[in-house]
Short mmCIF file of C-alpha atoms and ligand atoms in Angstrom, two decimals:
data_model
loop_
_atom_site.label_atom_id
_atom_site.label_comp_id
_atom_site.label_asym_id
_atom_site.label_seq_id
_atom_site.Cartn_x
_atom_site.Cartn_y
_atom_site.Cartn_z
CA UNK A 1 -23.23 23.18 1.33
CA UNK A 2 -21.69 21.04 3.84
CA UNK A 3 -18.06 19.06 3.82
CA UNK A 4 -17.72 16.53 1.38
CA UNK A 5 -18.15 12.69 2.60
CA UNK A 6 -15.62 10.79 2.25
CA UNK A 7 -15.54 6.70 2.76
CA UNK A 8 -12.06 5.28 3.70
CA UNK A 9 -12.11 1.09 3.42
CA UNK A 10 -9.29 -0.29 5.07
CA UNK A 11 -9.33 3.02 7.73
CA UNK A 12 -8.05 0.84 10.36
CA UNK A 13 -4.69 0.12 8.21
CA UNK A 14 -1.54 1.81 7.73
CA UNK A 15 -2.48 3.73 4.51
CA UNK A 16 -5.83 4.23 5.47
CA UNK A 17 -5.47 5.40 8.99
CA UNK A 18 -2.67 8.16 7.56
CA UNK A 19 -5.30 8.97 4.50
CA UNK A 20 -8.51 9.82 6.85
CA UNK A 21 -5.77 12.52 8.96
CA UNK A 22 -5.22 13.99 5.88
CA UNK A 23 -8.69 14.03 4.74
CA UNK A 24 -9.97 15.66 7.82
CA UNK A 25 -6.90 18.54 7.81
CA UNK A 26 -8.42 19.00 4.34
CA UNK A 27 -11.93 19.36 5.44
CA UNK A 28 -13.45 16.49 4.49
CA UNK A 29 -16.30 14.93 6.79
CA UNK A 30 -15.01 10.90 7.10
CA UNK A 31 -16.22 7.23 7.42
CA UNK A 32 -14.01 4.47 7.92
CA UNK A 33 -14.01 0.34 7.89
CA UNK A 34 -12.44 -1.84 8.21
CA UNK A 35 -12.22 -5.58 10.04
CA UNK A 36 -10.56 -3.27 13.19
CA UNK A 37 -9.67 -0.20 14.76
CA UNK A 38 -6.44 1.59 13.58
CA UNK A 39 -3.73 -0.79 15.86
CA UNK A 40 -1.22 2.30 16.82
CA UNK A 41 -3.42 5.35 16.91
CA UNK A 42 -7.05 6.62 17.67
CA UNK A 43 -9.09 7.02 14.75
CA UNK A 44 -9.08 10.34 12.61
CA UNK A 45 -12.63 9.53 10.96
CA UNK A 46 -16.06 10.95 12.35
CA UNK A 47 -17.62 7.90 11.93
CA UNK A 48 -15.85 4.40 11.62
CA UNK A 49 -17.59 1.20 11.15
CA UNK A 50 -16.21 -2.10 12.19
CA UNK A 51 -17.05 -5.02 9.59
CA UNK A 52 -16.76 -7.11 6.72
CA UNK A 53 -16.74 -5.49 3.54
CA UNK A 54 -17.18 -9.19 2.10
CA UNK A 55 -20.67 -8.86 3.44
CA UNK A 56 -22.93 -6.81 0.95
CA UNK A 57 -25.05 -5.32 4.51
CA UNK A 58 -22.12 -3.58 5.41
CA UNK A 59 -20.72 -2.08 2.32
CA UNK A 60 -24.65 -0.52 1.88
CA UNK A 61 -24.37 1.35 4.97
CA UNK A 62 -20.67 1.99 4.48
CA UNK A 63 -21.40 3.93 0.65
CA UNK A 64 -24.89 5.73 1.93
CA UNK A 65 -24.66 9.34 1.40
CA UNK A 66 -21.16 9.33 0.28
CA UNK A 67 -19.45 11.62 -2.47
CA UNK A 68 -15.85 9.76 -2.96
CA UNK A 69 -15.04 6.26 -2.50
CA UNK A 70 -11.07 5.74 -1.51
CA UNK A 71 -11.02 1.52 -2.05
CA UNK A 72 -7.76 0.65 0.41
CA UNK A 73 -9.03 -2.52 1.99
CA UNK A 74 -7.46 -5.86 0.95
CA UNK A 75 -6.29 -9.11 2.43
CA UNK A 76 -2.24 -8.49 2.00
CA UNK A 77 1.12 -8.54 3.68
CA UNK A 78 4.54 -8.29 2.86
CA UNK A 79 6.53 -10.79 1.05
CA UNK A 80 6.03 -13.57 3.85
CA UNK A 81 2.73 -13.34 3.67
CA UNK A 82 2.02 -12.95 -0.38
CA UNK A 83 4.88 -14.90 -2.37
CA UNK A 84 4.76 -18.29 0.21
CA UNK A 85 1.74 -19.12 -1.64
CA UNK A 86 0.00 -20.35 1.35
CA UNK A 87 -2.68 -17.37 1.67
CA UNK A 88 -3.33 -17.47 -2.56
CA UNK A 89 -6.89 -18.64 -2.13
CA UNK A 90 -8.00 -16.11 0.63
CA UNK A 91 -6.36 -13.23 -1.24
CA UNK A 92 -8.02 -13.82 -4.13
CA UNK A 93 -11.22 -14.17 -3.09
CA UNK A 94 -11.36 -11.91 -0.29
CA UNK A 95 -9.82 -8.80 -1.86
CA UNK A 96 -12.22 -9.35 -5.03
CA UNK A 97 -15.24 -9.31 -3.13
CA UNK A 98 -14.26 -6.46 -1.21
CA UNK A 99 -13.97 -4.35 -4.84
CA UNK A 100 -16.77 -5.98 -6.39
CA UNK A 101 -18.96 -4.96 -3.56
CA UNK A 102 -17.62 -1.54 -3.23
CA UNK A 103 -17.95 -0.96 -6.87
CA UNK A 104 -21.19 -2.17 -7.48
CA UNK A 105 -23.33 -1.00 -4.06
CA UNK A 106 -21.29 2.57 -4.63
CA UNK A 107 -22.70 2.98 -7.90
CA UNK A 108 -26.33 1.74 -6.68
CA UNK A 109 -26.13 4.39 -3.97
CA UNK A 110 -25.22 7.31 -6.52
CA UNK A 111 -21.60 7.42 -5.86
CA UNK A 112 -19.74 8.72 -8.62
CA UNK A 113 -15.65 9.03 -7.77
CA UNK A 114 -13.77 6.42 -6.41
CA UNK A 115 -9.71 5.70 -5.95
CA UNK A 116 -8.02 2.36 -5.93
CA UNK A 117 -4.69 1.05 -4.62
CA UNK A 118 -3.76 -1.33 -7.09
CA UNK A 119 0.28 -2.23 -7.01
CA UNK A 120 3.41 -2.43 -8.31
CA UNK A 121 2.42 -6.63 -7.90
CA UNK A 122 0.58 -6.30 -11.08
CA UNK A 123 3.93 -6.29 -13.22
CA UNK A 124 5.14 -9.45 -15.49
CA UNK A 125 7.87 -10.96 -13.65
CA UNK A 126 9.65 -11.23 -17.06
CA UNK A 127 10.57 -7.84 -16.89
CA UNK A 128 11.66 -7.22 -13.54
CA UNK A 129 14.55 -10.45 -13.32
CA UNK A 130 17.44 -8.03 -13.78
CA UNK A 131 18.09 -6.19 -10.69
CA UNK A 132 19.75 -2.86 -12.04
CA UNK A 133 16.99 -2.55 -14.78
CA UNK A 134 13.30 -3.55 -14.43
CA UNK A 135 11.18 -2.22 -16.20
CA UNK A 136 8.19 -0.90 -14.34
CA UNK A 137 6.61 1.30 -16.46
CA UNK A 138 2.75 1.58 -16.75
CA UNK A 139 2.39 0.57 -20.24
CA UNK A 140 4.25 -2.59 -19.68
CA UNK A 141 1.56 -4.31 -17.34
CA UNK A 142 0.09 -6.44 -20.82
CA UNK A 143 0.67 -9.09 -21.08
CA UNK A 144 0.54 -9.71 -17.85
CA UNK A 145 2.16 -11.81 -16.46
CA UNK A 146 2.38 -10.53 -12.70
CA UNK A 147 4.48 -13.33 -9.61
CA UNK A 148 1.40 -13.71 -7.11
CA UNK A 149 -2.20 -14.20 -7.08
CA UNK A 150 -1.95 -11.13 -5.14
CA UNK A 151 -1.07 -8.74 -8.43
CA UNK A 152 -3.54 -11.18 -10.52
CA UNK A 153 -6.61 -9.68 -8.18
CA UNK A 154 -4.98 -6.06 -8.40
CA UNK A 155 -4.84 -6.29 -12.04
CA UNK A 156 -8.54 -7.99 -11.88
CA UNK A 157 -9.96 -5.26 -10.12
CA UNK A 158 -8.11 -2.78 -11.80
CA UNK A 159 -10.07 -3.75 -14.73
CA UNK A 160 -13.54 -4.09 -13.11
CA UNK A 161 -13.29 -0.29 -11.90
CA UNK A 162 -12.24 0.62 -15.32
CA UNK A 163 -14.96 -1.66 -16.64
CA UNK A 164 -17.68 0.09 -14.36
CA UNK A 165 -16.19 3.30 -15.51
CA UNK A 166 -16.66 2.74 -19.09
CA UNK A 167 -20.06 0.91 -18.78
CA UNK A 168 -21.25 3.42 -16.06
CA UNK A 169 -19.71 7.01 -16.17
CA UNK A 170 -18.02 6.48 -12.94
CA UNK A 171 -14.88 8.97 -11.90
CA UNK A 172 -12.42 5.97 -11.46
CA UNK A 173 -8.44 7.11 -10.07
CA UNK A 174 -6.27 3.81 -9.86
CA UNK A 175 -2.76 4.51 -8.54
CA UNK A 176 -0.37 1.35 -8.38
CA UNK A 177 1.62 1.42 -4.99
CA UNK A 178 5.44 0.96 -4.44
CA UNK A 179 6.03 -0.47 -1.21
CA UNK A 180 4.80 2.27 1.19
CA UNK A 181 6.62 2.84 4.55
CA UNK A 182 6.18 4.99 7.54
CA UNK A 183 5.65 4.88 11.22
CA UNK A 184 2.55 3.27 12.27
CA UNK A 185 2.67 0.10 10.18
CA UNK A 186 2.36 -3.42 10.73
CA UNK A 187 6.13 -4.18 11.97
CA UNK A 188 5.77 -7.71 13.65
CA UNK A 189 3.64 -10.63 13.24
CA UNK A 190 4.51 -12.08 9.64
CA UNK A 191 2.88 -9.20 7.24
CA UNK A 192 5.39 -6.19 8.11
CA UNK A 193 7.41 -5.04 5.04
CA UNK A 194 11.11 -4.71 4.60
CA UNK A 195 11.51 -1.53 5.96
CA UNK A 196 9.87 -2.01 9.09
CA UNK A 197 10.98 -5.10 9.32
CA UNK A 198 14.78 -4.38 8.74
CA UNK A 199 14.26 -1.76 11.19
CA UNK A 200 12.47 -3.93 13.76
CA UNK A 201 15.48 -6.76 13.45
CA UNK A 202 17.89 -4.25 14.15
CA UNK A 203 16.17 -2.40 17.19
CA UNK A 204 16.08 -5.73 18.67
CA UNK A 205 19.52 -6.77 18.03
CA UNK A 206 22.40 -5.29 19.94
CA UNK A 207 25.11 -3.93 18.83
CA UNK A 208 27.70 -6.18 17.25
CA UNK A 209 24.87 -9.23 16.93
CA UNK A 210 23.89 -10.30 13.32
CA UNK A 211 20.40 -10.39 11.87
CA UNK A 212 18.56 -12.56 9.22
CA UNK A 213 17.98 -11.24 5.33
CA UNK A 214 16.08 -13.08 2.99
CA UNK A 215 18.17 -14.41 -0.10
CA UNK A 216 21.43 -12.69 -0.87
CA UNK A 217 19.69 -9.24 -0.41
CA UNK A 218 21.39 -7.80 -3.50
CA UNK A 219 17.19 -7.90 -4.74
CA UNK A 220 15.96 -4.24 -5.56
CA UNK A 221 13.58 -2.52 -4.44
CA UNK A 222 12.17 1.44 -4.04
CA UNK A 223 10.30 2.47 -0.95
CA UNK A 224 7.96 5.49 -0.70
CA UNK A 225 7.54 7.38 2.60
CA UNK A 226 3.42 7.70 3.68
CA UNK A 227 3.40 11.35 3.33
CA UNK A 228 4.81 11.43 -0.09
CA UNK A 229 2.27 8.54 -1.19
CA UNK A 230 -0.71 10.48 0.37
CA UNK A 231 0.15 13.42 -1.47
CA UNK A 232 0.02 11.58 -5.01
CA UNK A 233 -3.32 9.93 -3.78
CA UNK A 234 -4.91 13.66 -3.25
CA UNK A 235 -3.12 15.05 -6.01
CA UNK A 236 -4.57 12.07 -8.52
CA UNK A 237 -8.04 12.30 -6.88
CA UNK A 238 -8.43 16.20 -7.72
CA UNK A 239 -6.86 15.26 -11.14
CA UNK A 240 -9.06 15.00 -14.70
CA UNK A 241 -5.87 11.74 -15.16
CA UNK A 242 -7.88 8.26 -14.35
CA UNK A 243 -4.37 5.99 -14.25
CA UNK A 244 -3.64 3.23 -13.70
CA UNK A 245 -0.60 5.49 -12.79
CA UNK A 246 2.65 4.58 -9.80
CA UNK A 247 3.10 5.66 -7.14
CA UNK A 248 6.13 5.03 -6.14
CA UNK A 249 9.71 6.32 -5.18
CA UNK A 250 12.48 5.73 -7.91
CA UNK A 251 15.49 5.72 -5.45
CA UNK A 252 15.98 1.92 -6.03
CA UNK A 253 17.96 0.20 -3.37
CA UNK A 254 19.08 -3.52 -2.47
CA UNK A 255 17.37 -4.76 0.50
CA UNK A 256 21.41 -4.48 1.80
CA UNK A 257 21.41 -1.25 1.62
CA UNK A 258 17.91 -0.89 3.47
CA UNK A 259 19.05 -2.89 6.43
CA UNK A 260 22.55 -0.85 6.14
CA UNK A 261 20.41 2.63 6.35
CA UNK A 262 17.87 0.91 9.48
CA UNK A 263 21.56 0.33 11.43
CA UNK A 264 22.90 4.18 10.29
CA UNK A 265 19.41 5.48 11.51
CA UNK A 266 20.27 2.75 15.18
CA UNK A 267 24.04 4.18 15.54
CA UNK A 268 24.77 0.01 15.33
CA UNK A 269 27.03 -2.61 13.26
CA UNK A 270 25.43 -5.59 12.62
CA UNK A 271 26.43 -8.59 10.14
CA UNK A 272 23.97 -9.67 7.73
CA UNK A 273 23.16 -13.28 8.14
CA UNK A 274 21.58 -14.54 4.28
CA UNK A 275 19.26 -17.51 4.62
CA UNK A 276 16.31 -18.86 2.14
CA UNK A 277 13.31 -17.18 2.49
CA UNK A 278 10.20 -15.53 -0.01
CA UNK A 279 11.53 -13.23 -2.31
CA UNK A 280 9.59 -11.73 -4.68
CA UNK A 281 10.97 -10.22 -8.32
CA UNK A 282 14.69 -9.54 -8.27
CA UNK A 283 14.40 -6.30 -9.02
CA UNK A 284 11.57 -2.97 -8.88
CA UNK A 285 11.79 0.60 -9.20
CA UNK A 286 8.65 3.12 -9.63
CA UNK A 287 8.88 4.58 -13.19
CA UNK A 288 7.68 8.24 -12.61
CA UNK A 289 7.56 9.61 -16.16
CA UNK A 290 3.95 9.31 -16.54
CA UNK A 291 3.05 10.85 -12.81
CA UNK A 292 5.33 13.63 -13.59
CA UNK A 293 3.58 14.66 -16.63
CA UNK A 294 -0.17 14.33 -15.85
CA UNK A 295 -0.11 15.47 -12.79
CA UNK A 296 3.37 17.92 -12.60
CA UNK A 297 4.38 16.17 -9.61
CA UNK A 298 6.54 13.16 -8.48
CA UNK A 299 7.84 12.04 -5.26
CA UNK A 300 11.00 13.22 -4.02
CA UNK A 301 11.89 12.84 -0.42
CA UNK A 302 15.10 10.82 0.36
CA UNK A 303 14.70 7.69 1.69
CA UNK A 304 17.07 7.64 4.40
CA UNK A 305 15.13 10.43 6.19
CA UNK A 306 12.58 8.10 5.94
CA UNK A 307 13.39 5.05 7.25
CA UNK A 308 15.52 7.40 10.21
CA UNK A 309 11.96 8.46 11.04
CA UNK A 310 10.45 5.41 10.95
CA UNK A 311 13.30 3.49 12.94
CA UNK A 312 12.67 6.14 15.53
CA UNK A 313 9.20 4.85 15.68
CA UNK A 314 9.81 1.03 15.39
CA UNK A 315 12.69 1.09 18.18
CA UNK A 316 9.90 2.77 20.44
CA UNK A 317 7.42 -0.25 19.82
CA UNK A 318 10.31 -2.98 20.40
CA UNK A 319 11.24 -1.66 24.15
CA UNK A 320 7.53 -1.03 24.91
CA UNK A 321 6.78 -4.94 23.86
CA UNK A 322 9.79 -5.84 25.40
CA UNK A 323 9.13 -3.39 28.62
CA UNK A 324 5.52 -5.60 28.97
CA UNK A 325 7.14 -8.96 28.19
CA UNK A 326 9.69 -7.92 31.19
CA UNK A 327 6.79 -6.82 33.62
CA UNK A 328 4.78 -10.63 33.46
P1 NAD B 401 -3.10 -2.82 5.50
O1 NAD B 401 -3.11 -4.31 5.52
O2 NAD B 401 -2.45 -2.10 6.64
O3 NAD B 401 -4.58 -2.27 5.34
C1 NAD B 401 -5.57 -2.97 4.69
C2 NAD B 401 -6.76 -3.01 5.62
O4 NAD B 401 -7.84 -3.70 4.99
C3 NAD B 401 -6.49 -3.75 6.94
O5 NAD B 401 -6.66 -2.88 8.04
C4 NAD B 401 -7.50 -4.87 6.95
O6 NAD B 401 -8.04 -5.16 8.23
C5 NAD B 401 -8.55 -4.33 6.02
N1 NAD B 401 -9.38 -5.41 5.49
C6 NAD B 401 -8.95 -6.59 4.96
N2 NAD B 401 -10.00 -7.37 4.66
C7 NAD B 401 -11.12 -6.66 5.01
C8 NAD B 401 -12.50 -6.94 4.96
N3 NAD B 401 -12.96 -8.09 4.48
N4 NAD B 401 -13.37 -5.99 5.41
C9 NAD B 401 -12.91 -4.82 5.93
N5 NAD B 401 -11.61 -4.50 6.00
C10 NAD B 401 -10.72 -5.41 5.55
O7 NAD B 401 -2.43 -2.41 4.11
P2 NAD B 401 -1.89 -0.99 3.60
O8 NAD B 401 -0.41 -1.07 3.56
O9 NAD B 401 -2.55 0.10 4.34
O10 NAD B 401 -2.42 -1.04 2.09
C11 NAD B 401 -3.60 -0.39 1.67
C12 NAD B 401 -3.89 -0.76 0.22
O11 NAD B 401 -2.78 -0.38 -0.61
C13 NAD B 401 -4.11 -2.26 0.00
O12 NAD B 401 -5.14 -2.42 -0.95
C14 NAD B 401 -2.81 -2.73 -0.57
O13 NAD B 401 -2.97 -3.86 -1.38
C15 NAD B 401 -2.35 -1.51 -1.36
N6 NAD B 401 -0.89 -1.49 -1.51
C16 NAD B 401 -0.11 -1.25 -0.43
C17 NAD B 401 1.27 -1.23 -0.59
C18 NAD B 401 2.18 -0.97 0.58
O14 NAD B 401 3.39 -0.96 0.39
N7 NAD B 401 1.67 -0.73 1.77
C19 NAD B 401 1.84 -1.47 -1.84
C20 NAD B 401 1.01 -1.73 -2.92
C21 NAD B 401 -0.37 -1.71 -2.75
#
């Protein structure tokens, strides 16, 4: 028998170009697509189509012949990209018809196992106002009630795997996301997270300078390092447990702190400048009860060796941009 197929959409992202390196160390044979080519790295996958998955033609040929289905591609960025509400209508209706067509032309083409990255998004706002305490937990996603259109298509499509499960006797895994970090990741441009994007602020500030948080930056947060992540994707995929389940770190942190850990991991002191900006919920922590008893597992790294490695990484791409803005 040979290696099991494995389809990566959204290959050319930061998850999903991390996910196909680990499925190849762990023998899988891989396809990827996505919209482009991973932006910081050569491709792991064996075979990696470029295109729509909007477009029915190219989700057939993307779920021929394939065994499991890992469903990573949406339209999506960080907070200044989901919460300004400017990008509502393309979210919605791109990321939808990405899962509708995965789910759908998969199951026409025999597949039976599939994974989804839903998020942390999909949680009512109502319970996530007080910053020490929200409550995050899996159970609590009805009613929903989530704080973007973004979290309203997770949920949605949450339910249409489960649906297609139910209706179809499809092997459905959905794991909700925490803010995933690492090197590798968008960290410029308008969708980079807080992570990279504290780090990239302070790699391009000198020492002594100031640099710009959104709000008063006492907001919570947790942040989960790729590797960790990957390792609950596998771990849930190999699993009999279907979710929806988080992944997620519970070291919760105010976005302070985060930018306080990005100047440790740069040796610099910076002051932190507040000024308006998207926020998001005030505060959001991974509950890991339920991850730690169906699958005997929960993430544990620290996140300050975390965001030291990815600093390292992010200070590397801000004097090679700056290196070719200085050479023209
Ligand atoms: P990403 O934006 O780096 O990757 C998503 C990829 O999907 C991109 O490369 C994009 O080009 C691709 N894509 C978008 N529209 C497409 C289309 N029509 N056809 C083909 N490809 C298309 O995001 P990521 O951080 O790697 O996230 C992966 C998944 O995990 C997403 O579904 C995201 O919603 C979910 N998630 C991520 C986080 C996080 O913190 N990174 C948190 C919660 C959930």
């Amino acid at each position: 028998m040979g290696a099991k197929r494995a389809l990566v959409n959204g290959a050319g992202g930061f998850i999903g170009s991390h996910l196909a390196v680990r499925l190849k160390e762990e023998g899988f044979w891989v396809r990827g697509v996505d919209l482009k080519r991973p932006e910081f790295s050569d491709t792991a996958c064996d075979e990696f189509i470029v295109g729509d998955l909007r477009d029915p033609n190219v989700v057939r040929d993307a779920v021929d012949g394939i065994d499991d289905v890992y469903q990573l591609a949406a339209d999506m960025g960080g907070a200044g990209y989901i919460f300004t509400g400017e990008h509502d209508a393309c979210v919605m209706h791109n990321s939808a018809l990405i899962n509708l067509n995965t789910v759908e032309l998969g199951r026409l083409a025999g597949v039976k196992r599939y994974f989804y990255s839903s998020s942390a998004c999909i949680y009512p706002e109502h319970n996530q106002l007080d910053a020490d305490n929200p409550d995050c937990e899996e159970s609590s996603a009805y009613p929903a009630a989530p704080d973007s259109e973004y979290g309203w298509e997770k949920l949605f499509s949450e339910r249409l795997y489960l649906a297609h499960m139910r209706n179809y006797g499809l092997e459905v895994h959905i794991a909700r996301f925490h803010n995933i970090f690492g090197p590798q990741g968008t960290w410029d441009g308008g969708r980079e997270k807080a992570p990279a994007a504290m780090c990239r602020k302070v790699a391009e500030t000198p020492d002594g300078g100031s640099i710009e948080i959104w709000g008063d930056g006492d907001q919570t947060r947790s942040f989960l390092y790729i590797d960790e992540c990957l390792e609950g994707v596998r771990r849930l995929m190999e699993s009999d447990f279907m979710g929806p389940v988080n992944i997620g770190s519970d070291e919760m942190v105010t976005i302070n702190d985060l930018a306080r850990l990005a100047m440790e991991a740069a040796g610099k002191d910076l002051t932190l400048d507040h000024i308006d900006g998207p926020l998001g919920v005030r505060g959001r922590n991974s509950h890991n009860d339920l991850i730690g008893e169906r699958l005997g597992w929960r993430p544990e790294a620290p996140l300050r060796e975390g965001m030291f490695t990815t600093y390292a990484w992010i200070a590397e791409q801000v004097a090679a941009a700056a290196a070719t803005a200085g050479a023209k």
